[in-house]
Coordinates of C-alpha atoms in Angstrom, one line a residue:
M1 CA 0.0 0.0 0.0
A2 CA 1.5 3.3 -1.1
G3 CA 0.5 5.3 2.0
A4 CA 1.3 2.7 4.6
I5 CA 3.9 3.4 7.2
R6 CA 6.7 0.8 7.0
P7 CA 8.2 -0.6 10.2
P8 CA 11.8 0.5 10.7
S9 CA 14.4 -1.9 9.3
C10 CA 16.5 -4.1 11.6
A11 CA 19.6 -2.0 10.8
L12 CA 17.7 1.2 11.7
Q13 CA 16.4 -0.3 14.9
R14 CA 20.0 -1.4 15.9
A15 CA 21.2 2.1 15.2
R16 CA 18.5 3.7 17.4
H17 CA 19.3 1.3 20.3
R18 CA 23.1 1.6 19.9
E19 CA 24.8 3.1 22.9
P20 CA 26.2 6.7 22.4
P21 CA 29.8 6.7 21.2
G22 CA 31.2 7.7 24.5
Q23 CA 29.0 5.4 26.6
D24 CA 31.6 2.6 26.8
L25 CA 34.3 5.0 27.9
V26 CA 32.0 6.4 30.6
L27 CA 31.3 2.9 31.9
M28 CA 34.9 2.0 31.8
A29 CA 35.8 5.2 33.7
G30 CA 33.2 4.4 36.3
T31 CA 34.5 0.9 36.7
V32 CA 38.1 2.1 37.1
R33 CA 36.9 4.8 39.6
R34 CA 35.0 2.2 41.6
G35 CA 37.9 -0.2 41.5
G36 CA 40.2 2.5 42.8
Q37 CA 37.8 3.3 45.6
I38 CA 37.7 -0.3 46.7
A39 CA 41.4 -0.7 46.5
W40 CA 42.0 2.5 48.4
A41 CA 39.6 1.5 51.1
G42 CA 41.3 -1.9 51.4
L43 CA 44.7 -0.3 51.6
K44 CA 43.6 2.1 54.4
L45 CA 42.0 -0.7 56.3
G46 CA 45.2 -2.8 56.0
V47 CA 47.3 0.2 57.4
A48 CA 44.7 0.6 60.2
V49 CA 45.0 -3.0 61.1
L50 CA 48.8 -2.8 61.3
R51 CA 48.6 0.4 63.3
L52 CA 45.9 -0.5 65.8
R53 CA 46.1 -4.3 66.3
R54 CA 48.7 -3.9 69.1
R55 CA 47.9 -0.4 70.5
A56 CA 44.1 -0.3 70.3
P57 CA 42.6 -3.6 69.0
D58 CA 39.2 -2.7 70.4
L59 CA 38.8 0.1 67.8
L60 CA 39.3 -2.3 64.8
P61 CA 35.8 -3.8 64.6
A62 CA 34.2 -0.3 64.4
Y63 CA 36.8 0.8 61.8
V64 CA 36.0 -2.3 59.7
S65 CA 32.3 -1.5 60.0
T66 CA 32.8 2.2 59.0
T67 CA 34.9 1.2 56.0
L68 CA 32.2 -1.2 54.7
V69 CA 29.4 1.4 55.1
G70 CA 31.5 3.9 53.2
L71 CA 31.7 1.4 50.3
G72 CA 28.0 1.2 49.9
T73 CA 25.1 -1.3 49.7
T74 CA 27.1 -4.2 48.3
F75 CA 29.7 -4.2 51.0
V76 CA 27.2 -3.5 53.8
K77 CA 25.4 -6.8 52.8
L78 CA 28.7 -8.6 52.4
G79 CA 29.6 -7.5 55.9
Q80 CA 26.3 -8.9 57.2
G81 CA 27.0 -12.1 55.4
L82 CA 30.6 -12.2 56.8
S83 CA 29.1 -11.8 60.3
L84 CA 27.7 -15.3 59.9
R85 CA 31.2 -16.8 59.6
W86 CA 31.6 -17.8 63.2
D87 CA 34.6 -19.9 62.2
L88 CA 36.6 -16.9 60.8
L89 CA 35.8 -13.9 62.9
P90 CA 36.1 -13.2 66.7
A91 CA 33.0 -12.2 68.5
P92 CA 33.6 -8.4 68.5
Y93 CA 33.8 -8.3 64.7
R94 CA 30.7 -10.5 64.3
D95 CA 28.8 -8.2 66.6
A96 CA 29.9 -5.1 64.7
L97 CA 29.2 -6.6 61.3
S98 CA 25.8 -8.0 62.3
R99 CA 24.7 -4.5 63.3
L100 CA 25.7 -3.0 59.9
H101 CA 23.3 -0.8 58.1
S102 CA 23.5 2.1 55.8
D103 CA 21.3 5.2 56.0
V104 CA 19.8 5.1 52.5
P105 CA 16.9 7.4 51.6
A106 CA 13.8 6.0 50.0
F107 CA 13.7 6.0 46.2
P108 CA 10.8 7.9 44.6
A109 CA 7.3 6.4 44.5
D110 CA 7.0 6.7 40.7
Q111 CA 10.1 4.4 40.4
A112 CA 8.5 2.0 42.9
R113 CA 5.2 1.9 41.0
H114 CA 7.1 1.4 37.7
M115 CA 9.0 -1.6 39.1
V116 CA 5.8 -3.2 40.4
E117 CA 4.1 -2.7 37.0
Q118 CA 7.2 -4.1 35.2
A119 CA 7.3 -7.1 37.5
F120 CA 3.7 -8.1 37.2
G121 CA 2.7 -6.6 33.8
A122 CA -0.3 -4.6 35.1
P123 CA -1.0 -1.1 36.5
V124 CA -0.6 -0.7 40.2
D125 CA -4.3 0.4 40.5
A126 CA -5.4 -2.9 38.8
L127 CA -3.2 -5.0 41.1
F128 CA -4.2 -3.3 44.4
A129 CA -7.2 -1.6 45.8
S130 CA -4.9 0.9 47.4
F131 CA -1.1 1.4 47.4
D132 CA 0.6 3.8 49.8
D133 CA 3.4 5.8 48.1
R134 CA 5.0 6.4 51.5
P135 CA 7.2 3.4 52.4
L136 CA 7.0 1.8 55.8
A137 CA 10.8 1.3 55.7
A138 CA 13.7 1.8 53.4
A139 CA 16.8 -0.3 53.6
S140 CA 19.9 -0.7 51.5
V141 CA 18.5 -3.5 49.4
A142 CA 14.7 -2.8 49.3
Q143 CA 11.9 -0.7 50.6
I144 CA 8.5 -1.8 51.8
H145 CA 5.1 -0.2 50.8
P146 CA 1.8 -1.0 52.5
A147 CA -1.1 -1.9 50.2
R148 CA -4.5 -3.5 50.2
M149 CA -5.7 -6.2 47.8
H150 CA -9.0 -6.1 46.1
D151 CA -10.3 -8.8 48.5
G152 CA -9.6 -6.5 51.5
R153 CA -6.4 -8.3 52.6
D154 CA -3.7 -6.0 54.0
V155 CA -0.3 -6.7 52.4
V156 CA 3.2 -5.2 52.1
V157 CA 5.0 -4.8 48.8
K158 CA 8.8 -5.3 49.1
I159 CA 10.6 -3.7 46.2
T160 CA 14.3 -3.9 45.5
R161 CA 16.3 -0.7 44.7
P162 CA 16.6 0.1 41.0
G163 CA 19.9 -1.0 39.5
I164 CA 21.0 -3.0 42.5
H165 CA 21.6 -6.2 40.6
A166 CA 24.0 -4.6 38.1
Q167 CA 25.7 -2.8 41.0
V168 CA 26.2 -6.0 42.9
Q169 CA 27.6 -7.9 39.9
A170 CA 30.1 -5.1 39.1
D171 CA 31.2 -4.8 42.8
L172 CA 31.7 -8.6 43.1
R173 CA 33.9 -8.7 40.0
L174 CA 36.0 -5.8 41.3
L175 CA 36.2 -7.4 44.7
R176 CA 37.5 -10.7 43.2
R177 CA 40.2 -8.8 41.3
T178 CA 41.2 -6.9 44.4
M179 CA 41.5 -10.2 46.3
R180 CA 43.7 -11.7 43.6
V181 CA 46.1 -8.7 43.8
A182 CA 46.0 -8.8 47.6
Q183 CA 46.9 -12.4 47.9
W184 CA 49.7 -12.0 45.3
V185 CA 51.1 -9.1 47.3
W186 CA 50.7 -10.9 50.7
P187 CA 50.9 -14.7 50.0
P188 CA 49.9 -15.8 53.6
L189 CA 46.4 -14.5 52.8
R190 CA 45.9 -17.5 50.5
R191 CA 45.6 -20.0 53.4
H192 CA 42.3 -18.2 54.3
R193 CA 41.0 -18.9 50.7
P194 CA 39.7 -15.4 50.1
L195 CA 38.4 -16.0 46.6
E196 CA 36.3 -18.9 47.9
L197 CA 35.0 -16.6 50.6
V198 CA 34.1 -13.9 48.1
D199 CA 32.2 -16.4 46.0
E200 CA 30.3 -17.7 49.1
L201 CA 29.4 -14.2 50.2
G202 CA 28.5 -13.3 46.6
A203 CA 26.0 -16.2 46.5
F204 CA 24.6 -15.0 49.9
L205 CA 24.2 -11.5 48.5
R206 CA 22.5 -12.6 45.3
D207 CA 20.0 -14.6 47.3
E208 CA 19.4 -11.6 49.6
I209 CA 18.5 -9.3 46.6
D210 CA 16.3 -11.9 44.8
M211 CA 12.8 -11.8 46.1
R212 CA 12.1 -15.2 44.4
H213 CA 14.5 -16.8 46.8
E214 CA 12.8 -15.3 49.9
A215 CA 9.4 -16.3 48.5
Q216 CA 10.6 -19.9 48.0
N217 CA 11.9 -20.0 51.6
M218 CA 8.5 -18.6 52.9
R219 CA 6.6 -21.3 51.0
R220 CA 8.9 -24.0 52.4
M221 CA 8.7 -22.8 56.0
A222 CA 4.9 -22.4 55.7
K223 CA 4.5 -26.2 55.4
V224 CA 6.5 -26.5 58.7
L225 CA 5.0 -23.6 60.8
D226 CA 1.4 -23.8 59.7
A227 CA 1.2 -27.2 61.4
L228 CA 2.1 -25.7 64.8
P229 CA -0.6 -24.1 66.9
G230 CA 1.7 -21.6 68.7
I231 CA 3.6 -20.0 65.8
T232 CA 2.8 -18.5 62.4
Q233 CA 4.4 -16.4 59.6
P234 CA 3.3 -14.1 56.8
H235 CA 2.5 -15.9 53.6
V236 CA 3.3 -15.0 50.0
V237 CA 0.4 -13.5 48.1
E238 CA 0.4 -15.7 45.1
P239 CA 1.4 -15.3 42.3
Y240 CA 3.0 -11.9 43.1
A241 CA 6.6 -12.9 43.6
S242 CA 9.3 -11.9 41.1
R243 CA 13.0 -11.1 41.2
D244 CA 12.4 -7.5 42.1
V245 CA 9.0 -7.4 43.9
L246 CA 7.4 -9.6 46.5
V247 CA 3.9 -9.2 47.9
Q248 CA 3.2 -10.8 51.3
D249 CA 0.7 -10.7 54.2
R250 CA 1.0 -7.7 56.5
S251 CA 1.6 -8.8 60.1
H252 CA 0.2 -6.6 62.9
G253 CA 2.0 -8.3 65.7
T254 CA 4.2 -6.7 68.4
R255 CA 8.0 -7.0 68.6
L256 CA 9.0 -9.8 70.9
E257 CA 11.5 -7.5 72.7
T258 CA 8.5 -5.6 74.3
A259 CA 7.6 -8.8 76.2
Y260 CA 10.9 -9.0 78.0
G261 CA 10.3 -9.0 81.8
T262 CA 6.5 -9.3 81.5
A263 CA 4.2 -12.0 82.8
A264 CA 3.7 -13.3 79.3
A265 CA 7.5 -13.9 78.7
P266 CA 7.9 -17.4 80.1
A267 CA 5.0 -18.7 78.0
L268 CA 6.5 -17.1 74.9
A269 CA 9.8 -18.7 75.7
S270 CA 8.3 -22.1 76.0
A271 CA 6.4 -21.6 72.7
L272 CA 9.7 -20.5 71.0
L273 CA 11.6 -23.5 72.3
D274 CA 8.8 -26.0 71.2
A275 CA 8.8 -24.3 67.7
Y276 CA 12.5 -24.8 67.2
V277 CA 12.5 -28.4 68.6
H278 CA 10.0 -29.2 65.9
Q279 CA 11.9 -27.3 63.2
L280 CA 15.3 -28.7 64.0
F281 CA 14.4 -32.3 64.9
G282 CA 11.1 -32.9 63.2
A283 CA 11.0 -30.9 59.9
G284 CA 14.7 -30.5 59.3
V285 CA 14.0 -27.0 58.0
F286 CA 14.4 -24.0 60.3
H287 CA 14.3 -20.2 60.3
A288 CA 18.1 -19.4 60.4
D289 CA 17.9 -15.7 61.5
P290 CA 15.8 -15.6 64.7
H291 CA 17.2 -12.4 66.2
P292 CA 14.7 -10.3 68.2
G293 CA 14.0 -7.9 65.2
N294 CA 12.5 -10.9 63.3
L295 CA 10.3 -12.2 66.1
F296 CA 6.8 -10.8 66.9
F297 CA 3.9 -12.0 69.0
F298 CA 0.1 -11.5 69.0
D299 CA -2.3 -10.8 71.8
D300 CA -3.4 -14.5 71.8
G301 CA 0.2 -15.6 72.6
R302 CA 1.2 -16.8 69.1
L303 CA 4.6 -16.1 67.8
C304 CA 5.3 -14.8 64.3
L305 CA 8.5 -15.2 62.4
H306 CA 9.6 -12.6 59.8
D307 CA 12.4 -12.3 57.2
F308 CA 13.0 -15.5 55.4
G309 CA 16.1 -14.6 53.5
S310 CA 18.0 -17.3 55.3
I311 CA 16.8 -20.8 56.3
G312 CA 18.7 -23.9 57.3
V313 CA 18.3 -27.5 56.3
L314 CA 19.2 -30.7 58.1
D315 CA 19.0 -34.1 56.5
P316 CA 17.6 -37.0 58.6
A317 CA 21.1 -38.3 59.5
S318 CA 22.1 -34.8 60.8
R319 CA 18.9 -34.5 62.8
L320 CA 19.6 -37.8 64.4
A321 CA 23.2 -36.8 65.1
L322 CA 22.1 -33.4 66.6
G323 CA 19.6 -35.1 68.9
G324 CA 22.3 -37.6 70.0
M325 CA 24.7 -34.7 70.7
V326 CA 22.2 -32.9 72.8
E327 CA 21.5 -36.1 74.7
A328 CA 25.2 -36.9 75.2
I329 CA 25.9 -33.4 76.4
A330 CA 23.2 -33.6 79.0
A331 CA 24.5 -37.0 80.1
D332 CA 28.1 -35.8 80.3
D333 CA 29.0 -38.5 77.7
A334 CA 32.2 -37.4 75.9
E335 CA 32.4 -40.5 73.7
G336 CA 28.8 -39.9 72.6
V337 CA 29.5 -36.3 71.9
L338 CA 32.4 -37.2 69.7
D339 CA 30.4 -39.8 67.8
A340 CA 27.7 -37.2 67.2
A341 CA 30.2 -34.6 66.1
I342 CA 31.7 -37.1 63.5
A343 CA 28.2 -37.8 62.2
L344 CA 27.5 -34.1 61.9
G345 CA 30.7 -33.6 59.9
F346 CA 32.7 -31.6 62.4
F347 CA 35.5 -34.2 62.2
P348 CA 36.6 -36.9 59.8
P349 CA 35.9 -40.5 60.8
Q350 CA 39.7 -41.2 61.2
V351 CA 40.0 -38.7 64.0
E352 CA 42.4 -39.4 66.9
R353 CA 39.8 -40.3 69.4
R354 CA 41.7 -40.2 72.7
S355 CA 42.8 -36.6 72.4
H356 CA 39.4 -35.4 71.2
V357 CA 37.6 -37.3 74.0
R358 CA 39.9 -35.6 76.5
E359 CA 39.2 -32.2 75.1
I360 CA 35.5 -32.8 75.2
H361 CA 35.7 -33.9 78.8
L362 CA 37.4 -30.6 79.7
I363 CA 34.7 -28.6 77.8
L364 CA 31.9 -30.5 79.6
A365 CA 33.5 -30.2 83.0
E366 CA 34.0 -26.4 82.5
M367 CA 30.4 -26.0 81.4
A368 CA 29.1 -28.1 84.3
S369 CA 30.8 -25.7 86.8
R370 CA 28.4 -22.9 85.7
P371 CA 25.0 -22.2 87.1
L372 CA 22.3 -24.1 85.2
A373 CA 20.7 -20.9 83.9
E374 CA 24.1 -20.1 82.2
W375 CA 24.5 -23.5 80.5
S376 CA 24.8 -23.1 76.7
I377 CA 24.3 -26.1 74.5
A378 CA 25.2 -23.9 71.5
E379 CA 28.5 -22.9 73.1
A380 CA 29.3 -26.5 74.0
I381 CA 28.7 -27.6 70.3
W382 CA 30.7 -24.7 69.0
R383 CA 33.7 -25.4 71.3
V384 CA 33.6 -29.1 70.3
A385 CA 33.6 -28.1 66.6
R386 CA 36.7 -26.0 67.2
I387 CA 38.8 -28.8 68.7
G388 CA 42.1 -29.3 66.9
Q389 CA 41.3 -26.8 64.2
G390 CA 43.9 -24.4 63.0
A391 CA 43.8 -21.0 61.4
G392 CA 42.3 -22.4 58.2
F393 CA 39.3 -23.9 60.0
R394 CA 36.1 -23.5 58.1
L395 CA 32.8 -25.2 58.7
P396 CA 30.3 -25.9 56.0
A397 CA 27.6 -23.2 55.6
H398 CA 24.7 -25.4 56.8
L399 CA 26.5 -26.2 60.1
L400 CA 27.4 -22.6 60.6
A401 CA 23.7 -21.7 60.1
L402 CA 22.8 -24.3 62.7
I403 CA 25.2 -23.1 65.3
R404 CA 24.4 -19.4 64.8
T405 CA 20.6 -20.3 65.1
L406 CA 21.2 -22.1 68.3
F407 CA 23.0 -19.1 69.8
L408 CA 20.3 -16.7 68.7
V409 CA 17.5 -18.9 70.1
E410 CA 19.3 -19.4 73.4
N411 CA 19.9 -15.6 73.8
T412 CA 16.2 -14.9 73.1
L413 CA 15.1 -17.6 75.5
R414 CA 17.3 -16.2 78.3
A415 CA 16.0 -12.7 77.6
L416 CA 12.4 -13.9 77.9
D417 CA 13.0 -16.3 80.9
P418 CA 16.3 -15.7 82.7
D419 CA 15.5 -18.6 85.1
M420 CA 15.0 -21.2 82.3
D421 CA 17.0 -24.4 82.8
L422 CA 17.5 -25.0 79.1
L423 CA 19.6 -28.2 79.5
G424 CA 17.2 -29.6 82.1
T425 CA 14.2 -28.9 79.9
L426 CA 15.8 -30.6 76.9
S427 CA 17.0 -33.5 79.0
A428 CA 13.4 -34.0 80.2
Q429 CA 12.3 -33.9 76.6
A430 CA 15.1 -36.1 75.3
A431 CA 12.9 -39.1 74.7
D432 CA 10.3 -36.9 72.9
V433 CA 13.0 -35.3 70.8
M434 CA 14.4 -38.7 69.6
A435 CA 10.8 -39.9 69.0
I436 CA 10.3 -36.8 66.8
V437 CA 13.5 -37.6 64.9
D438 CA 12.6 -41.2 64.4
A439 CA 9.1 -40.3 63.3
S440 CA 10.5 -37.8 60.7
R441 CA 12.8 -40.3 59.1
P442 CA 11.5 -41.6 55.7
A443 CA 10.0 -45.0 55.7
R444 CA 12.5 -47.7 54.7
R445 CA 11.6 -50.1 52.0
P446 CA 10.9 -53.7 53.2
L447 CA 14.0 -55.9 53.3
A448 CA 12.7 -58.3 50.7
M449 CA 12.1 -55.4 48.2
R450 CA 15.7 -54.1 48.8
L451 CA 17.2 -57.6 48.3
A452 CA 15.2 -58.1 45.1
R453 CA 16.3 -54.7 43.7
T454 CA 20.0 -55.6 44.5
A455 CA 19.6 -59.0 42.8
R456 CA 18.2 -57.3 39.6
Q457 CA 21.4 -55.1 39.6
L458 CA 23.9 -57.9 39.9
P459 CA 24.0 -58.9 36.2
Q460 CA 24.7 -55.3 35.2
I461 CA 27.4 -55.0 37.9
A462 CA 29.0 -58.3 36.6
T463 CA 28.9 -57.1 33.0
D464 CA 30.6 -53.8 33.9
L465 CA 33.4 -55.6 35.8
L466 CA 34.0 -58.0 32.8
R467 CA 34.1 -55.1 30.4
Q468 CA 36.6 -53.2 32.5
A469 CA 38.8 -56.4 32.8
Q470 CA 38.6 -56.8 29.0
L471 CA 39.7 -53.2 28.4
S472 CA 42.6 -53.7 30.8
D473 CA 44.0 -56.9 29.1
G474 CA 42.3 -59.1 31.6
R475 CA 43.5 -57.3 34.6
P476 CA 40.7 -56.1 36.9
A477 CA 40.7 -52.4 37.7
F478 CA 40.5 -51.1 41.2
S479 CA 39.9 -47.6 42.6
V480 CA 42.0 -46.6 45.5
H481 CA 40.8 -43.8 47.8
H482 CA 43.3 -42.3 50.2
H483 CA 42.9 -40.0 53.2
G484 CA 45.4 -37.7 54.9
L485 CA 47.6 -37.0 51.9
A486 CA 46.3 -33.5 51.2
P487 CA 49.2 -31.8 53.3
T488 CA 51.8 -33.9 51.3
H489 CA 50.1 -32.8 48.0
E490 CA 50.2 -29.2 49.1
A491 CA 53.8 -29.4 50.2
L492 CA 54.8 -30.9 46.8
A493 CA 52.9 -28.2 44.9
R494 CA 54.6 -25.5 46.9
T495 CA 58.0 -27.1 46.3
G496 CA 57.3 -27.2 42.5
N497 CA 56.2 -23.6 42.5
R498 CA 59.4 -22.5 44.3
L499 CA 61.6 -24.5 41.9
A500 CA 59.8 -22.9 38.9
L501 CA 60.2 -19.4 40.5
A502 CA 63.9 -20.1 41.2
L503 CA 64.5 -21.1 37.6
V504 CA 62.8 -17.9 36.3
T505 CA 64.9 -15.9 38.8
L506 CA 68.1 -17.6 37.6
G507 CA 67.1 -16.9 34.0
L508 CA 66.6 -13.2 34.7
Y509 CA 70.1 -13.0 36.4
V510 CA 71.7 -14.7 33.4
S511 CA 69.8 -12.5 31.0
G512 CA 70.8 -9.3 32.9
S513 CA 74.5 -10.4 33.0
L514 CA 74.5 -11.1 29.2
L515 CA 72.9 -7.8 28.4
A516 CA 75.4 -6.0 30.7
L517 CA 78.3 -7.6 28.9
H518 CA 77.1 -6.7 25.4
S519 CA 75.8 -3.2 26.3
T520 CA 72.6 -3.8 24.3
G521 CA 69.9 -1.0 24.3
P522 CA 69.7 2.4 26.0
L523 CA 72.3 2.9 28.7
L524 CA 71.9 4.0 32.3
A525 CA 74.8 6.2 33.8
G526 CA 76.6 5.8 30.5
H527 CA 77.5 2.1 30.8
L528 CA 74.7 -0.1 32.2
P529 CA 71.9 -1.1 29.8
W530 CA 68.3 -0.3 30.9
L531 CA 67.2 -3.8 29.9
S532 CA 69.8 -5.3 32.2
V533 CA 68.6 -3.1 35.1
I534 CA 65.0 -4.3 34.5
A535 CA 66.2 -7.9 34.5
F536 CA 68.2 -7.5 37.7
A537 CA 65.3 -5.7 39.4
G538 CA 62.9 -8.4 38.5
A539 CA 65.3 -11.1 39.6
A540 CA 65.8 -9.3 42.9
L541 CA 62.1 -9.0 43.6
L542 CA 61.6 -12.7 42.9
S543 CA 64.6 -13.6 45.1
L544 CA 63.1 -11.6 47.9
R545 CA 59.8 -13.4 47.5
L546 CA 61.5 -16.8 47.6
V547 CA 63.4 -15.8 50.8
V548 CA 60.2 -14.6 52.5
A549 CA 58.3 -17.8 51.5
I550 CA 61.1 -20.0 52.7
G551 CA 61.4 -18.0 55.9
R552 CA 57.7 -18.3 56.7
S553 CA 57.6 -22.0 56.1
G554 CA 60.6 -22.5 58.5
H555 CA 62.3 -25.0 56.1
L556 CA 65.2 -24.4 53.7

């Protein structure tokens, strides 16, 4: 048709959406500037550590906290994640980092509305009967707006900050590069595996800023908590859960802290203990961040849990081991505690039992000397986990979540009921706890069915063995698994690296000498070639690094 308007060609569309010519340079300049900011903050922090660790070590946790706040949202959340690493940081640093927050103003309401509409593909007025443009709270990752559904239900809408995902990805890339440089400059840093730690904290942060992750946790916990009469939680308003926006029920409860010292506190403490006994030993899924700010209560005495960014999971074997450890601690059975610790994964099966049992006896004896109200099962488990561990000690994330949760629950229970005998209460419930664990274990198949299944697999197993023997000229192939050779492997790897570095150093010395003899290239001071100076300087630096590495190891 002659008068029809043609759609723009593909080439024209690409031209319209092409970035401005200087946009790449602007982005590159921003990345360099941000990288310089991170590196400069890290350098200042390192200087502060060297300056204050002897004269005023008490000031260092606050200095670390201030540095992370100055670096912005990503590092504030990374600091909060690092506070969960009980195996890496002393208590003052964990406390300082767990209280981290950045004063971030709320972003405009029109941006919030746009993100909601973009997430769910409909106007805000069509999604909600009412939507309050004034946020209830604004944090470094998201802000919360009250709203009402068309069915009259009060809800809150949690909206992540615009651009936070791109910012987090860029900051994590820069942090990894900074850590690579830092461990090259200071090799002892490598034993703490900083790149692995950055990856772990990065995964924690990505989950924190993804509302779908929290919604998934809420759905999973709802199956656990809805079955309990004394505890509840907000639920996801389906299907309104996307990466950037989450709609959930609005809770009108009161913060649990306001019940401290009141007549209702002992009953609330009992309800909280029962709820966590069920979560830890029965369901194997538990709310992993039960600090007082996430605990509320209603007038009818029910508890309400909030903030499901972090949950923990225990498989049936771990639940059984945890129950056995609590029972053994109560019975002052060091052998039983060690068996449970091995089953939980604190120690390898080939542990030197005599020394570990002796250490556990000392821990239990010291704990027994305290008043019953000061007994801490969480502290006992944590001290057992630390036995024989060196500077590189690192627990798996699920065990750290468990121990941190136990500490937080114990602290809240003591704040609610200072006279509670936690060990005596759990000892009295030991039989019930083990019954809950046994009842939660999946039903085993009948023995005859398992034997029949094994018999059906025998021909395939025999065929595979014969095929392996045929491929190996009639010789059967065996797999050998070894334990305890990791230190030897690391020592051999270090030796090989030092030999390679020594050869490179020797080559630089030889090259520098040959260049000096032949006076090749520009000369320094009229007789020494620049290339020779560079070769000698590089050789000297590598020699210094070799001397430092050998000196730190204590072996020539």
